[in-house]
Structures are given as C-alpha cells and as structure tokens.
Amino acid sequence: MPFPKEDMAHVKEPQQMPVVPRSWFLPSLFAAFNVMLLVFLSGLFFGFPCRWLAQNGEWVFPMVTGPLFILTFFSLVSLNFSDPGILHRGSVDEDPMMVYVVSVNQRAFRLQWCPKCCFHRPPRTYHCPWCNICVEDFDHHCKWVNNCIGHRNFRLFMVLVLSLCLYSGTLLITCLIFLIRTSHLPFSVDKIMAVLVAAPAAGFLIPLVLLLLIQAISVSTAERSCESKCRNHQEYNPFDQGFARNWYLTMCAPLSPKYMSEVVCLQRPVGTEWIYEKTQPLPLCPPEHCSPGPPGPSDPADPLGKGPRGGGEAVIVLKEVRKAEAPVGKSPGGGAGPEAGVPGLCITVWVPGELIRRLLKAFPSGAT
C-alpha cells in the first residue's frame, strides 16, 4: 500500500535531539561555576598561606578552616540538588472556576489557581517562573545555586549562608595573619596567593552577613521574601507563632514526607488482590469472546509448532479476586498490582508458542 508523501517524509527523517534551552543552561552553568570558584579559592588557600602556617607550627588554622570548608562545600552542593517542596501538577479535569477558602488563625485565604500546574495553590505556595514549578512555602529563587528556596530546603539554605559567613571570615583573618607574620620576608608566591584569596573573601563577607541578618529577621517574624515585597499581611501575620516557635518550626521541626511519595501511596489499590491462572492452549482461531492476538503480518508456519509465531498457543489470564481479609493490594510477587481496584477486570496476555516450548524445556513439569 503506497504511503502519502507526507508520511514517507515523516518516516525517513531522523528524529532530532532536543535543543537545550538557553534559559536553563546558563543558570546551571553559573551554579556550577560557583562551586568551582569555591574549590579553586580553597585550593589556593590550603596550598599556600595555610600550608606555610602549618609548617611553622600554626596547626589551629587548618584545623578550623578544614571543617568549615567541608560544611560549606557539602551544603552548597546539596542545595543545588535539593527538593524545595515541589507540589505535583494537577489534572486538566480540575475546574479553575471553583473557589476554595481555608482559614489560618482566624484569617481566610482564597486558594489561587495556577494555570501552569492546573491546581489551586495552598497558602504561601507560589509558582516559580524560572523553574516552572509550584513550591510550598516559597521564599525566593536563588540564582547562585539555580534552585528555589522553600519549605523543604530553607534550613539547608540557612546552613549554607551561615557556613559561608564563617568560612569567608576565617579565610580573611587567616590571610591577614599570614601577611603580618611574613611582612619581614621578601615578596613570594605565598603572599600573592594570600592576597588573591583575601580579596574575594572580603568582597563576599559583607553581603553574606547582611543576607544572614535579613533571613534571621524573616524567620523571627515568620515572613518570607516574596511576601515582604508584596505586603500581603498588612494587618497581622497569621503564620507568626512567636519568636521561639518560629525558629523551631523553621529549623528543627520534622519535615513531612514528599508529596510525590504520598501520591504514590494514594494510588495503591485497596481491598483486592490478583491471582495468576494458566489456561489450556487455544486453537489457531480464537473464539469470538476472546481478545484477538497482536496485529501483524502473517508469518510462515512454524516447523516446530502447530501454528504461526505469535499466534497465541497459550495465554495467561489475570483475574481479580476480592477477599474480605486479604492483604491490601498485594500481587503474587509481593508488590502492589498496577491494575487492582477495577471490578470485573480480566486481562489476557498472549504468549508466543515458541517461548512456551522453551520455558517447558527449561523447567520440566517435575521441577519446582
């Protein structure tokens, strides 16, 4: 049967690889550059001024700066790949005209509709335009790590800012002490490297300290960066539960399970289980009440069997059995059946005859 020219051109043309959008590539490259900058400056510090101090008996400097570097590097990399509290996307069947209102400490909040994620956002949930996701308890989008800061990674963000402040201050003080101790010595490579490390450390230290103070005030008053810009809580903040309680809920309270894992749990079947039943071999032409075999061109006769390949000499039928006291949603293999929960469902799986004969040869009838 001849194909139209449009279909032939569609079949012949190879599928092109998707092009990486620049809006995603450049921020990721900038975040990777920040990690490499931290490693590069730390390498210069530990290789030159810190090494000279350790060789002259000042072991306190590497003992203090070493753990701070490990903490800073670990928190920076972890924040790059952390989950800020992503809410799963809704369904197209959701009605955007529905109105949902929730109350938080005697203040009503109307849930806003997100047209991109197709669901009504809970309070303090915003859609990040850079990541194209809805984040619970959204604070801001950090371009330095190319990730959103929200409910699940805000405490990691605070650890990163605090460790960066301590590490930058330690680098600056150590380099200054090194330059003072070596002022009577001639100019060397160690002094050049100390200046190269001290200059960025001093430049980053002041903004980091200011950022740490701003975030500390936000946690104390239960405010968020995006809310302070929009001034949503003009009268009073219903999320404010006091200074100590705010710090506990932000930094120490246990986190709830991820929303995607809860969705998987909700999709598990309830009250049914599946059993396997092997039926007798079917004839070459199955009855009308059975499902036909997979479509395909007719193959020549199989010299070892009684019908064509893929003709379906045996089938495996999955039947649903309801039991009042049976375990919830368990299949014979121990996992949850993916098709459970649909009453009266029967699935017929067609197995090629050649595969059945190979299985019978490999596992005789007397084998367990």
GROMACS .gro file of N, CA, C and O in nm, residues 195-311:
model
  468
  195VAL      N    1   4.679   3.725   4.895
  195VAL     CA    2   4.603   3.841   4.852
  195VAL      C    3   4.488   3.800   4.760
  195VAL      O    4   4.375   3.852   4.770
  196LEU      N    5   4.514   3.704   4.670
  196LEU     CA    6   4.409   3.656   4.579
  196LEU      C    7   4.294   3.589   4.654
  196LEU      O    8   4.179   3.592   4.609
  197VAL      N    9   4.323   3.527   4.767
  197VAL     CA   10   4.218   3.463   4.846
  197VAL      C   11   4.148   3.564   4.936
  197VAL      O   12   4.025   3.559   4.955
  198ALA      N   13   4.222   3.657   4.993
  198ALA     CA   14   4.164   3.753   5.087
  198ALA      C   15   4.071   3.853   5.018
  198ALA      O   16   3.971   3.896   5.078
  199ALA      N   17   4.101   3.892   4.894
  199ALA     CA   18   4.017   3.990   4.826
  199ALA      C   19   3.876   3.939   4.800
  199ALA      O   20   3.777   4.006   4.836
  200PRO      N   21   3.856   3.818   4.739
  200PRO     CA   22   3.718   3.769   4.724
  200PRO      C   23   3.650   3.740   4.856
  200PRO      O   24   3.528   3.760   4.869
  201ALA      N   25   3.727   3.693   4.956
  201ALA     CA   26   3.667   3.665   5.087
  201ALA      C   27   3.611   3.792   5.150
  201ALA      O   28   3.501   3.792   5.206
  202ALA      N   29   3.685   3.901   5.140
  202ALA     CA   30   3.636   4.028   5.194
  202ALA      C   31   3.518   4.082   5.113
  202ALA      O   32   3.425   4.142   5.169
  203GLY      N   33   3.519   4.059   4.982
  203GLY     CA   34   3.408   4.107   4.899
  203GLY      C   35   3.278   4.032   4.924
  203GLY      O   36   3.169   4.091   4.919
  204PHE      N   37   3.286   3.902   4.951
  204PHE     CA   38   3.166   3.823   4.976
  204PHE      C   39   3.119   3.831   5.122
  204PHE      O   40   3.003   3.800   5.150
  205LEU      N   41   3.206   3.870   5.213
  205LEU     CA   42   3.172   3.863   5.355
  205LEU      C   43   3.062   3.962   5.392
  205LEU      O   44   2.965   3.924   5.461
  206ILE      N   45   3.071   4.086   5.346
  206ILE     CA   46   2.972   4.187   5.386
  206ILE      C   47   2.833   4.155   5.332
  206ILE      O   48   2.734   4.157   5.407
  207PRO      N   49   2.816   4.121   5.202
  207PRO     CA   50   2.681   4.083   5.156
  207PRO      C   51   2.627   3.959   5.224
  207PRO      O   52   2.506   3.950   5.250
  208LEU      N   53   2.713   3.862   5.256
  208LEU     CA   54   2.666   3.741   5.323
  208LEU      C   55   2.617   3.770   5.465
  208LEU      O   56   2.517   3.713   5.511
  209VAL      N   57   2.688   3.858   5.535
  209VAL     CA   58   2.644   3.894   5.670
  209VAL      C   59   2.510   3.966   5.666
  209VAL      O   60   2.420   3.939   5.748
  210LEU      N   61   2.493   4.056   5.570
  210LEU     CA   62   2.364   4.125   5.556
  210LEU      C   63   2.253   4.028   5.521
  210LEU      O   64   2.140   4.038   5.574
  211LEU      N   65   2.281   3.933   5.431
  211LEU     CA   66   2.181   3.832   5.396
  211LEU      C   67   2.144   3.746   5.515
  211LEU      O   68   2.025   3.713   5.536
  212LEU      N   69   2.243   3.710   5.596
  212LEU     CA   70   2.215   3.629   5.715
  212LEU      C   71   2.128   3.706   5.815
  212LEU      O   72   2.034   3.648   5.873
  213LEU      N   73   2.152   3.835   5.832
  213LEU     CA   74   2.070   3.915   5.922
  213LEU      C   75   1.928   3.928   5.871
  213LEU      O   76   1.830   3.919   5.948
  214ILE      N   77   1.912   3.948   5.740
  214ILE     CA   78   1.778   3.962   5.683
  214ILE      C   79   1.699   3.832   5.698
  214ILE      O   80   1.580   3.832   5.735
  215GLN      N   81   1.765   3.720   5.672
  215GLN     CA   82   1.696   3.592   5.685
  215GLN      C   83   1.663   3.561   5.830
  215GLN      O   84   1.559   3.501   5.861
  216ALA      N   85   1.750   3.600   5.922
  216ALA     CA   86   1.722   3.578   6.064
  216ALA      C   87   1.600   3.659   6.109
  216ALA      O   88   1.515   3.610   6.185
  217ILE      N   89   1.589   3.781   6.060
  217ILE     CA   90   1.471   3.862   6.093
  217ILE      C   91   1.345   3.803   6.032
  217ILE      O   92   1.237   3.802   6.094
  218SER      N   93   1.357   3.751   5.910
  218SER     CA   94   1.241   3.690   5.844
  218SER      C   95   1.193   3.566   5.919
  218SER      O   96   1.072   3.545   5.935
  219VAL      N   97   1.286   3.485   5.966
  219VAL     CA   98   1.246   3.366   6.043
  219VAL      C   99   1.183   3.407   6.175
  219VAL      O  100   1.084   3.346   6.220
  220SER      N  101   1.236   3.508   6.239
  220SER     CA  102   1.184   3.550   6.370
  220SER      C  103   1.042   3.603   6.359
  220SER      O  104   0.961   3.584   6.451
  221THR      N  105   1.009   3.667   6.249
  221THR     CA  106   0.875   3.724   6.230
  221THR      C  107   0.787   3.639   6.141
  221THR      O  108   0.675   3.681   6.108
  222ALA      N  109   0.835   3.521   6.100
  222ALA     CA  110   0.758   3.429   6.014
  222ALA      C  111   0.719   3.496   5.883
  222ALA      O  112   0.608   3.477   5.830
  223GLU      N  113   0.808   3.573   5.828
  223GLU     CA  114   0.786   3.638   5.698
  223GLU      C  115   0.867   3.565   5.591
  223GLU      O  116   0.960   3.490   5.620
  224ARG      N  117   0.830   3.590   5.466
  224ARG     CA  118   0.902   3.537   5.352
  224ARG      C  119   0.942   3.651   5.260
  224ARG      O  120   0.877   3.756   5.260
  225SER      N  121   1.047   3.630   5.184
  225SER     CA  122   1.100   3.737   5.099
  225SER      C  123   0.997   3.785   4.998
  225SER      O  124   0.980   3.906   4.977
  226CYS      N  125   0.925   3.693   4.934
  226CYS     CA  126   0.826   3.732   4.835
  226CYS      C  127   0.708   3.805   4.900
  226CYS      O  128   0.649   3.896   4.840
  227GLU      N  129   0.672   3.769   5.023
  227GLU     CA  130   0.561   3.836   5.092
  227GLU      C  131   0.599   3.975   5.138
  227GLU      O  132   0.514   4.065   5.139
  228SER      N  133   0.724   3.996   5.177
  228SER     CA  134   0.766   4.130   5.218
  228SER      C  135   0.763   4.228   5.101
  228SER      O  136   0.740   4.347   5.118
  229LYS      N  137   0.786   4.177   4.979
  229LYS     CA  138   0.779   4.264   4.862
  229LYS      C  139   0.634   4.299   4.827
  229LYS      O  140   0.603   4.411   4.787
  230CYS      N  141   0.543   4.200   4.843
  230CYS     CA  142   0.403   4.222   4.805
  230CYS      C  143   0.321   4.282   4.919
  230CYS      O  144   0.211   4.331   4.894
  231ARG      N  145   0.371   4.270   5.043
  231ARG     CA  146   0.299   4.321   5.160
  231ARG      C  147   0.161   4.258   5.171
  231ARG      O  148   0.058   4.326   5.175
  232ASN      N  149   0.158   4.125   5.175
  232ASN     CA  150   0.030   4.055   5.184
  232ASN      C  151  -0.032   4.069   5.321
  232ASN      O  152  -0.154   4.079   5.334
  233HIS      N  153   0.048   4.068   5.428
  233HIS     CA  154  -0.005   4.073   5.564
  233HIS      C  155   0.006   4.216   5.617
  233HIS      O  156   0.103   4.253   5.683
  234GLN      N  157  -0.093   4.299   5.584
  234GLN     CA  158  -0.089   4.439   5.627
  234GLN      C  159  -0.134   4.454   5.772
  234GLN      O  160  -0.078   4.532   5.847
  235GLU      N  161  -0.237   4.381   5.812
  235GLU     CA  162  -0.288   4.393   5.949
  235GLU      C  163  -0.203   4.313   6.046
  235GLU      O  164  -0.142   4.367   6.138
  236TYR      N  165  -0.199   4.181   6.027
  236TYR     CA  166  -0.119   4.094   6.113
  236TYR      C  167  -0.084   3.970   6.034
  236TYR      O  168  -0.147   3.938   5.932
  237ASN      N  169   0.017   3.900   6.081
  237ASN     CA  170   0.065   3.780   6.013
  237ASN      C  171   0.005   3.658   6.083
  237ASN      O  172   0.042   3.628   6.197
  238PRO      N  173  -0.084   3.584   6.018
  238PRO     CA  174  -0.144   3.468   6.085
  238PRO      C  175  -0.048   3.352   6.102
  238PRO      O  176  -0.077   3.260   6.179
  239PHE      N  177   0.066   3.355   6.033
  239PHE     CA  178   0.163   3.246   6.046
  239PHE      C  179   0.264   3.270   6.158
  239PHE      O  180   0.346   3.183   6.186
  240ASP      N  181   0.260   3.386   6.219
  240ASP     CA  182   0.353   3.419   6.327
  240ASP      C  183   0.307   3.353   6.457
  240ASP      O  184   0.196   3.380   6.505
  241GLN      N  185   0.391   3.266   6.514
  241GLN     CA  186   0.358   3.196   6.637
  241GLN      C  187   0.457   3.228   6.750
  241GLN      O  188   0.472   3.149   6.843
  242GLY      N  189   0.525   3.337   6.739
  242GLY     CA  190   0.621   3.375   6.840
  242GLY      C  191   0.764   3.347   6.797
  242GLY      O  192   0.791   3.266   6.708
  243PHE      N  193   0.857   3.416   6.863
  243PHE     CA  194   0.999   3.407   6.823
  243PHE      C  195   1.051   3.264   6.834
  243PHE      O  196   1.105   3.209   6.737
  244ALA      N  197   1.037   3.200   6.950
  244ALA     CA  198   1.093   3.066   6.970
  244ALA      C  199   1.022   2.963   6.883
  244ALA      O  200   1.085   2.874   6.824
  245ARG      N  201   0.889   2.974   6.875
  245ARG     CA  202   0.814   2.877   6.796
  245ARG      C  203   0.845   2.889   6.648
  245ARG      O  204   0.854   2.789   6.576
  246ASN      N  205   0.866   3.010   6.599
  246ASN     CA  206   0.900   3.028   6.458
  246ASN      C  207   1.034   2.965   6.424
  246ASN      O  208   1.050   2.900   6.320
  247TRP      N  209   1.133   2.983   6.512
  247TRP     CA  210   1.263   2.922   6.487
  247TRP      C  211   1.257   2.770   6.495
  247TRP      O  212   1.324   2.700   6.418
  248TYR      N  213   1.176   2.718   6.586
  248TYR     CA  214   1.163   2.572   6.596
  248TYR      C  215   1.097   2.514   6.472
  248TYR      O  216   1.144   2.414   6.416
  249LEU      N  217   0.989   2.576   6.425
  249LEU     CA  218   0.919   2.524   6.308
  249LEU      C  219   1.005   2.535   6.182
  249LEU      O  220   0.994   2.453   6.091
  250THR      N  221   1.090   2.636   6.175
  250THR     CA  222   1.171   2.656   6.054
  250THR      C  223   1.295   2.568   6.052
  250THR      O  224   1.329   2.511   5.947
  251MET      N  225   1.363   2.553   6.166
  251MET     CA  226   1.493   2.488   6.167
  251MET      C  227   1.493   2.349   6.230
  251MET      O  228   1.579   2.266   6.195
  252CYS      N  229   1.400   2.319   6.318
  252CYS     CA  230   1.408   2.194   6.394
  252CYS      C  231   1.290   2.101   6.376
  252CYS      O  232   1.302   1.981   6.406
  253ALA      N  233   1.177   2.150   6.333
  253ALA     CA  234   1.058   2.064   6.321
  253ALA      C  235   1.079   1.959   6.214
  253ALA      O  236   1.141   1.986   6.110
  254PRO      N  237   1.033   1.834   6.236
  254PRO     CA  238   1.050   1.730   6.134
  254PRO      C  239   0.970   1.762   6.009
  254PRO      O  240   0.859   1.816   6.016
  255LEU      N  241   1.028   1.727   5.896
  255LEU     CA  242   0.962   1.751   5.768
  255LEU      C  243   0.867   1.638   5.735
  255LEU      O  244   0.893   1.521   5.766
  256SER      N  245   0.757   1.672   5.672
  256SER     CA  246   0.661   1.571   5.630
  256SER      C  247   0.713   1.498   5.507
  256SER      O  248   0.805   1.546   5.440
  257PRO      N  249   0.657   1.381   5.473
  257PRO     CA  250   0.703   1.310   5.353
  257PRO      C  251   0.680   1.394   5.227
  257PRO      O  252   0.596   1.484   5.224
  258LYS      N  253   0.756   1.363   5.124
  258LYS     CA  254   0.742   1.435   4.999
  258LYS      C  255   0.604   1.409   4.939
  258LYS      O  256   0.546   1.303   4.954
  259TYR      N  257   0.554   1.508   4.867
  259TYR     CA  258   0.420   1.497   4.812
  259TYR      C  259   0.412   1.389   4.704
  259TYR      O  260   0.310   1.322   4.691
  260MET      N  261   0.517   1.372   4.627
  260MET     CA  262   0.512   1.271   4.522
  260MET      C  263   0.504   1.131   4.582
  260MET      O  264   0.436   1.044   4.529
  261SER      N  265   0.572   1.107   4.694
  261SER     CA  266   0.562   0.977   4.758
  261SER      C  267   0.422   0.954   4.814
  261SER      O  268   0.370   0.843   4.813
  262GLU      N  269   0.356   1.061   4.865
  262GLU     CA  270   0.220   1.046   4.913
  262GLU      C  271   0.124   1.015   4.799
  262GLU      O  272   0.030   0.940   4.816
  263VAL      N  273   0.149   1.072   4.683
  263VAL     CA  274   0.063   1.044   4.568
  263VAL      C  275   0.074   0.897   4.529
  263VAL      O  276  -0.025   0.830   4.498
  264VAL      N  277   0.194   0.842   4.532
  264VAL     CA  278   0.213   0.701   4.500
  264VAL      C  279   0.138   0.614   4.601
  264VAL      O  280   0.076   0.514   4.565
  265CYS      N  281   0.143   0.651   4.729
  265CYS     CA  282   0.070   0.574   4.830
  265CYS      C  283  -0.080   0.580   4.807
  265CYS      O  284  -0.150   0.481   4.826
  266LEU      N  285  -0.131   0.695   4.766
  266LEU     CA  286  -0.274   0.706   4.743
  266LEU      C  287  -0.319   0.627   4.622
  266LEU      O  288  -0.435   0.589   4.612
  267GLN      N  289  -0.230   0.598   4.529
  267GLN     CA  290  -0.267   0.524   4.410
  267GLN      C  291  -0.260   0.373   4.430
  267GLN      O  292  -0.287   0.299   4.338
  268ARG      N  293  -0.225   0.327   4.550
  268ARG     CA  294  -0.222   0.184   4.573
  268ARG      C  295  -0.363   0.129   4.584
  268ARG      O  296  -0.452   0.193   4.638
  269PRO      N  297  -0.388   0.008   4.533
  269PRO     CA  298  -0.523  -0.049   4.539
  269PRO      C  299  -0.560  -0.087   4.681
  269PRO      O  300  -0.475  -0.116   4.765
  270VAL      N  301  -0.689  -0.089   4.708
  270VAL     CA  302  -0.740  -0.120   4.840
  270VAL      C  303  -0.845  -0.229   4.827
  270VAL      O  304  -0.941  -0.216   4.750
  271GLY      N  305  -0.829  -0.339   4.900
  271GLY     CA  306  -0.932  -0.441   4.912
  271GLY      C  307  -0.933  -0.545   4.803
  271GLY      O  308  -1.029  -0.621   4.791
  272THR      N  309  -0.831  -0.555   4.717
  272THR     CA  310  -0.828  -0.656   4.612
  272THR      C  311  -0.690  -0.717   4.605
  272THR      O  312  -0.593  -0.663   4.654
  273GLU      N  313  -0.684  -0.832   4.543
  273GLU     CA  314  -0.555  -0.893   4.511
  273GLU      C  315  -0.569  -0.969   4.381
  273GLU      O  316  -0.680  -1.002   4.336
  274TRP      N  317  -0.455  -0.998   4.319
  274TRP     CA  318  -0.454  -1.063   4.188
  274TRP      C  319  -0.397  -1.204   4.201
  274TRP      O  320  -0.307  -1.228   4.281
  275ILE      N  321  -0.452  -1.295   4.121
  275ILE     CA  322  -0.400  -1.430   4.113
  275ILE      C  323  -0.373  -1.463   3.967
  275ILE      O  324  -0.432  -1.405   3.876
  276TYR      N  325  -0.283  -1.555   3.945
  276TYR     CA  326  -0.246  -1.597   3.810
  276TYR      C  327  -0.315  -1.730   3.780
  276TYR      O  328  -0.320  -1.819   3.866
  277GLU      N  329  -0.364  -1.743   3.663
  277GLU     CA  330  -0.431  -1.866   3.621
  277GLU      C  331  -0.384  -1.900   3.480
  277GLU      O  332  -0.397  -1.818   3.388
  278LYS      N  333  -0.334  -2.020   3.461
  278LYS     CA  334  -0.289  -2.065   3.331
  278LYS      C  335  -0.398  -2.147   3.266
  278LYS      O  336  -0.448  -2.242   3.325
  279THR      N  337  -0.436  -2.108   3.146
  279THR     CA  338  -0.545  -2.176   3.076
  279THR      C  339  -0.489  -2.276   2.978
  279THR      O  340  -0.368  -2.283   2.953
  280GLN      N  341  -0.579  -2.352   2.918
  280GLN     CA  342  -0.540  -2.451   2.819
  280GLN      C  343  -0.501  -2.381   2.689
  280GLN      O  344  -0.545  -2.268   2.662
  281PRO      N  345  -0.417  -2.446   2.609
  281PRO     CA  346  -0.380  -2.385   2.480
  281PRO      C  347  -0.502  -2.358   2.395
  281PRO      O  348  -0.596  -2.438   2.389
  282LEU      N  349  -0.502  -2.244   2.330
  282LEU     CA  350  -0.613  -2.205   2.245
  282LEU      C  351  -0.590  -2.254   2.103
  282LEU      O  352  -0.478  -2.276   2.060
  283PRO      N  353  -0.697  -2.271   2.028
  283PRO     CA  354  -0.681  -2.306   1.886
  283PRO      C  355  -0.623  -2.190   1.808
  283PRO      O  356  -0.606  -2.079   1.859
  284LEU      N  357  -0.595  -2.220   1.678
  284LEU     CA  358  -0.534  -2.117   1.596
  284LEU      C  359  -0.626  -1.998   1.578
  284LEU      O  360  -0.581  -1.885   1.575
  285CYS      N  361  -0.754  -2.023   1.565
  285CYS     CA  362  -0.850  -1.914   1.553
  285CYS      C  363  -0.923  -1.901   1.686
  285CYS      O  364  -1.005  -1.988   1.719
  286PRO      N  365  -0.896  -1.804   1.767
  286PRO     CA  366  -0.960  -1.793   1.898
  286PRO      C  367  -1.108  -1.765   1.883
  286PRO      O  368  -1.153  -1.711   1.782
  287PRO      N  369  -1.187  -1.805   1.983
  287PRO     CA  370  -1.331  -1.779   1.977
  287PRO      C  371  -1.360  -1.630   1.974
  287PRO      O  372  -1.275  -1.546   1.998
  288GLU      N  373  -1.486  -1.599   1.947
  288GLU     CA  374  -1.524  -1.460   1.933
  288GLU      C  375  -1.519  -1.386   2.066
  288GLU      O  376  -1.499  -1.266   2.069
  289HIS      N  377  -1.541  -1.461   2.179
  289HIS     CA  378  -1.544  -1.393   2.307
  289HIS      C  379  -1.404  -1.364   2.362
  289HIS      O  380  -1.392  -1.300   2.464
  290CYS      N  381  -1.299  -1.415   2.298
  290CYS     CA  382  -1.162  -1.389   2.341
  290CYS      C  383  -1.106  -1.271   2.263
  290CYS      O  384  -1.147  -1.244   2.150
  291SER      N  385  -1.007  -1.209   2.322
  291SER     CA  386  -0.941  -1.096   2.255
  291SER      C  387  -0.850  -1.148   2.146
  291SER      O  388  -0.782  -1.250   2.163
  292PRO      N  389  -0.845  -1.085   2.031
  292PRO     CA  390  -0.755  -1.131   1.924
  292PRO      C  391  -0.611  -1.108   1.961
  292PRO      O  392  -0.580  -1.030   2.049
  293GLY      N  393  -0.522  -1.178   1.892
  293GLY     CA  394  -0.380  -1.164   1.915
  293GLY      C  395  -0.330  -1.032   1.864
  293GLY      O  396  -0.403  -0.954   1.803
  294PRO      N  397  -0.203  -1.002   1.890
  294PRO     CA  398  -0.148  -0.874   1.846
  294PRO      C  399  -0.146  -0.865   1.696
  294PRO      O  400  -0.115  -0.963   1.628
  295PRO      N  401  -0.184  -0.752   1.638
  295PRO     CA  402  -0.187  -0.740   1.492
  295PRO      C  403  -0.047  -0.746   1.436
  295PRO      O  404   0.049  -0.704   1.496
  296GLY      N  405  -0.036  -0.797   1.316
  296GLY     CA  406   0.092  -0.806   1.250
  296GLY      C  407   0.080  -0.887   1.122
  296GLY      O  408  -0.021  -0.954   1.097
  297PRO      N  409   0.181  -0.886   1.038
  297PRO     CA  410   0.176  -0.962   0.914
  297PRO      C  411   0.181  -1.110   0.941
  297PRO      O  412   0.235  -1.157   1.039
  298SER      N  413   0.121  -1.187   0.854
  298SER     CA  414   0.117  -1.333   0.870
  298SER      C  415   0.255  -1.390   0.847
  298SER      O  416   0.321  -1.360   0.748
  299ASP      N  417   0.299  -1.475   0.940
  299ASP     CA  418   0.430  -1.538   0.932
  299ASP      C  419   0.415  -1.676   0.873
  299ASP      O  420   0.308  -1.739   0.879
  300PRO      N  421   0.522  -1.731   0.818
  300PRO     CA  422   0.517  -1.870   0.769
  300PRO      C  423   0.498  -1.965   0.884
  300PRO      O  424   0.520  -1.933   1.000
  301ALA      N  425   0.454  -2.085   0.852
  301ALA     CA  426   0.424  -2.185   0.954
  301ALA      C  427   0.548  -2.220   1.032
  301ALA      O  428   0.658  -2.228   0.979
  302ASP      N  429   0.531  -2.241   1.160
  302ASP     CA  430   0.641  -2.276   1.248
  302ASP      C  431   0.670  -2.425   1.233
  302ASP      O  432   0.583  -2.507   1.258
  303PRO      N  433   0.790  -2.464   1.195
  303PRO     CA  434   0.816  -2.607   1.175
  303PRO      C  435   0.814  -2.684   1.305
  303PRO      O  436   0.794  -2.805   1.304
  304LEU      N  437   0.836  -2.618   1.421
  304LEU     CA  438   0.839  -2.691   1.546
  304LEU      C  439   0.706  -2.690   1.618
  304LEU      O  440   0.690  -2.761   1.717
  305GLY      N  441   0.610  -2.610   1.576
  305GLY     CA  442   0.484  -2.598   1.648
  305GLY      C  443   0.366  -2.626   1.561
  305GLY      O  444   0.377  -2.682   1.451
  306LYS      N  445   0.253  -2.586   1.612
  306LYS     CA  446   0.129  -2.615   1.543
  306LYS      C  447   0.066  -2.490   1.484
  306LYS      O  448  -0.043  -2.498   1.431
  307GLY      N  449   0.127  -2.379   1.495
  307GLY     CA  450   0.068  -2.256   1.443
  307GLY      C  451   0.175  -2.154   1.415
  307GLY      O  452   0.293  -2.177   1.436
  308PRO      N  453   0.136  -2.040   1.367
  308PRO     CA  454   0.233  -1.935   1.338
  308PRO      C  455   0.291  -1.876   1.465
  308PRO      O  456   0.234  -1.886   1.572
  309ARG      N  457   0.409  -1.810   1.449
  309ARG     CA  458   0.473  -1.747   1.563
  309ARG      C  459   0.386  -1.632   1.612
  309ARG      O  460   0.336  -1.553   1.532
  310GLY      N  461   0.371  -1.621   1.742
  310GLY     CA  462   0.287  -1.516   1.796
  310GLY      C  463   0.139  -1.544   1.784
  310GLY      O  464   0.056  -1.457   1.808
  311GLY      N  465   0.102  -1.666   1.744
  311GLY     CA  466  -0.038  -1.698   1.728
  311GLY      C  467  -0.111  -1.715   1.857
  311GLY      O  468  -0.233  -1.719   1.859
   0.00000   0.00000   0.00000
